XYZ file of C-alpha atoms in Angstrom:
253
model
C 0.007 -10.474 43.542
C -0.840 -10.122 39.867
C -3.872 -8.201 38.815
C -6.640 -10.661 37.882
C -6.578 -9.764 34.138
C -2.780 -9.514 33.840
C -1.469 -11.320 30.768
C -4.999 -12.444 29.768
C -7.546 -11.585 27.229
C -11.060 -10.327 28.063
C -12.590 -13.806 27.989
C -13.081 -16.374 30.767
C -11.876 -19.985 30.336
C -15.185 -21.275 28.974
C -15.811 -24.753 27.424
C -17.789 -23.147 24.651
C -14.526 -21.701 23.239
C -12.466 -24.869 23.216
C -13.675 -26.034 19.789
C -12.386 -22.792 18.231
C -8.837 -22.705 19.639
C -6.376 -24.239 22.090
C -4.102 -21.274 22.855
C -3.877 -17.486 22.641
C -1.832 -17.784 19.416
C -4.431 -19.830 17.786
C -7.154 -17.473 19.004
C -5.478 -14.460 17.407
C -4.927 -16.312 14.085
C -8.517 -17.597 14.118
C -10.161 -14.262 14.766
C -8.023 -12.460 12.176
C -8.963 -15.003 9.528
C -12.622 -14.869 10.394
C -12.794 -11.101 10.266
C -10.827 -11.099 6.916
C -13.197 -13.657 5.419
C -16.375 -12.032 6.670
C -15.445 -8.499 5.820
C -17.487 -8.215 2.684
C -20.744 -9.201 4.541
C -20.007 -7.763 7.967
C -21.987 -4.486 7.604
C -25.092 -6.290 6.453
C -25.026 -8.755 9.353
C -24.246 -5.917 11.844
C -27.358 -4.005 10.608
C -29.444 -7.139 11.336
C -27.928 -7.472 14.726
C -28.588 -3.803 15.629
C -32.060 -3.789 14.182
C -31.368 -0.538 12.450
C -30.235 1.398 15.565
C -26.500 0.816 15.155
C -25.380 4.084 13.397
C -27.530 6.323 15.545
C -26.428 4.615 18.758
C -22.728 4.714 17.978
C -22.759 8.397 17.100
C -24.828 9.161 20.332
C -22.401 7.270 22.465
C -19.408 9.217 21.120
C -21.141 12.530 21.395
C -22.525 11.930 24.944
C -18.933 11.038 26.066
C -17.439 14.199 24.685
C -16.160 13.687 21.196
C -16.466 17.003 19.499
C -15.166 19.202 16.651
C -11.420 19.548 16.263
C -10.501 16.614 18.344
C -8.112 13.741 17.483
C -9.796 10.312 17.590
C -7.992 6.984 17.545
C -10.593 4.302 16.851
C -9.097 0.869 17.733
C -10.397 -2.385 16.240
C -12.070 -0.084 13.681
C -13.199 -2.995 11.496
C -15.281 -1.768 8.561
C -15.421 1.700 10.069
C -18.823 1.703 11.788
C -17.550 3.701 14.680
C -14.935 5.603 12.585
C -17.686 7.137 10.313
C -19.570 8.435 13.371
C -16.237 9.847 14.682
C -15.465 11.611 11.421
C -18.880 13.381 11.539
C -18.269 14.589 15.047
C -14.691 15.757 14.801
C -15.393 17.553 11.508
C -12.851 18.937 9.043
C -10.659 20.468 11.772
C -10.338 17.099 13.584
C -8.220 14.004 12.850
C -9.346 10.357 12.856
C -6.951 7.428 12.938
C -8.416 3.963 12.310
C -6.449 0.971 13.848
C -7.301 -2.654 12.990
C -5.277 -5.885 12.470
C -7.518 -7.171 9.593
C -6.515 -5.904 6.199
C -9.868 -7.150 4.738
C -11.760 -5.005 7.240
C -9.659 -1.962 6.484
C -10.384 -2.372 2.754
C -14.112 -2.081 3.512
C -13.496 0.889 5.885
C -11.626 2.774 3.109
C -14.623 2.444 0.775
C -16.655 4.529 3.250
C -14.396 7.230 4.578
C -11.046 8.773 3.932
C -9.022 8.593 7.120
C -5.550 7.521 8.270
C -5.464 3.703 8.715
C -2.980 1.558 10.538
C -2.881 -2.208 10.397
C -2.043 -3.157 14.019
C -3.374 -4.799 17.145
C -4.570 -2.679 20.084
C -1.834 -4.200 22.247
C 0.790 -2.388 20.188
C -0.412 0.857 18.590
C 2.305 2.356 16.438
C 1.640 5.971 17.450
C 3.704 8.311 19.684
C 2.696 9.061 23.258
C -0.147 11.533 24.006
C -1.606 11.739 20.413
C -5.273 11.459 20.967
C -8.067 13.386 22.694
C -10.270 10.323 22.506
C -9.857 6.619 22.040
C -12.759 4.529 20.968
C -13.333 0.716 20.619
C -16.482 -0.745 19.262
C -17.560 -4.269 20.317
C -14.121 -5.788 20.155
C -12.810 -5.936 23.674
C -13.562 -9.624 23.804
C -11.123 -10.260 21.011
C -7.958 -8.749 22.666
C -5.009 -10.907 23.617
C -3.988 -9.048 26.787
C -6.553 -6.819 28.486
C -4.021 -4.958 30.693
C -1.659 -4.314 27.790
C -4.400 -2.923 25.481
C -5.729 -0.594 28.187
C -2.109 0.608 28.996
C -1.760 1.354 25.246
C -4.942 3.412 25.243
C -3.670 5.343 28.240
C -0.285 5.949 26.580
C -1.720 7.348 23.310
C -4.173 9.678 25.088
C -3.277 13.236 25.962
C -3.623 14.091 29.660
C -7.355 14.644 30.218
C -8.159 12.460 27.135
C -10.898 9.917 27.371
C -11.397 6.259 26.369
C -14.834 4.912 25.460
C -15.224 1.134 24.944
C -18.623 0.045 23.579
C -19.315 -3.662 24.283
C -22.202 -6.166 24.280
C -22.381 -7.835 27.643
C -24.071 -10.990 28.890
C -27.487 -10.010 30.392
C -28.144 -10.947 33.936
C -31.519 -12.420 33.290
C -31.729 -15.960 31.813
C -34.610 -15.088 29.488
C -32.897 -12.017 27.938
C -29.626 -13.967 27.808
C -31.286 -16.737 25.849
C -32.944 -14.283 23.502
C -29.730 -12.452 22.757
C -27.868 -15.679 22.134
C -30.565 -16.886 19.742
C -30.629 -13.546 17.950
C -26.863 -13.279 17.473
C -25.862 -16.945 16.956
C -28.908 -18.368 15.049
C -31.251 -15.587 13.672
C -28.678 -13.180 12.212
C -26.653 -15.810 10.322
C -29.787 -17.414 9.092
C -31.108 -14.029 7.733
C -27.734 -13.254 6.289
C -27.832 -16.583 4.319
C -31.481 -16.194 3.207
C -30.777 -12.786 1.865
C -27.755 -13.983 -0.095
C -25.133 -12.197 2.038
C -21.662 -13.366 2.829
C -21.579 -16.997 3.963
C -18.558 -16.557 6.285
C -20.577 -14.252 8.470
C -22.349 -17.388 9.966
C -19.183 -18.669 11.610
C -18.190 -15.203 12.970
C -21.582 -14.479 14.459
C -21.797 -17.915 16.097
C -18.317 -17.094 17.624
C -19.684 -13.741 18.663
C -22.465 -15.388 20.665
C -19.998 -17.715 22.401
C -17.581 -14.894 23.352
C -20.389 -12.816 24.795
C -21.276 -15.740 27.082
C -17.505 -16.013 28.056
C -16.845 -12.301 28.485
C -15.387 -10.960 31.690
C -17.738 -9.317 34.167
C -18.107 -5.561 34.030
C -16.518 -5.156 37.429
C -13.356 -6.920 36.232
C -13.028 -4.605 33.161
C -13.525 -1.543 35.349
C -10.877 -2.778 37.787
C -8.556 -3.315 34.742
C -9.188 0.340 33.549
C -8.208 1.549 37.109
C -5.158 -0.739 37.200
C -4.029 0.722 33.795
C -4.044 4.179 35.387
C -7.433 5.607 34.304
C -9.405 7.877 36.545
C -13.135 8.582 36.656
C -13.829 5.029 35.521
C -17.457 4.326 34.767
C -19.865 1.882 33.037
C -23.313 2.622 31.826
C -25.735 0.061 30.301
C -28.583 0.346 27.901
C -31.288 -2.355 27.445
C -29.446 -4.553 29.805
C -27.030 -5.469 26.992
C -25.109 -2.484 25.569
C -22.309 -1.206 27.858
C -20.063 1.815 27.623
C -16.851 1.646 29.679
C -15.193 4.978 30.111
C -12.066 6.436 31.771
C -9.945 9.515 31.643
C -6.159 9.880 31.610
C -5.199 11.969 34.613
C -3.900 15.481 33.849
């Protein structure tokens, strides 16, 4: 019997997503186009979404999960480098950071902030040799992968034995009230504020899609099962404010 997520992305079959795409190929093309178009205004919208806590929170997550000086970090779906910048601070001058993202527009914005190695690629096929990284991070992008099992297997492959993966994600709150508030904030309020402040118009479409993908995201238990299925040990999931999750696992020695 196949694993429940085998050959599938990290989204359920949800009617909210049907207006966006009809196949996985269309979904990949759509998301890449949206990220490229919204790259210039992405950071401004993200700061509105995080209400000013984003940079502090990302750095705290990486530090709490063991990223430290001298390590090699592979930041997958690095986007404009919001997690990458925090990683560079923590690994210091003796460490190494590699930013991986399929969007050339996003990587252009990343390079304006920080000087690191960049690779234009999808997480399902990372063009790095085996056992390169002490730590693999992914910030709020698991919902956009084509094949959950394949991407997690790639994370395991590029990690050294004993290395750790840390996937940050926004999850669907269990309570209806909090779920409605989150959806209103991400899908309505942030795009509206971005427009009123003269920021990038293409952000509106991307953030509406964000809200729909959060609603359609796989349950945390399914993601943890997929991590175990990929070969990770010590799999865990912590949650803050009922929304922000950190999925972690270790490549066995």
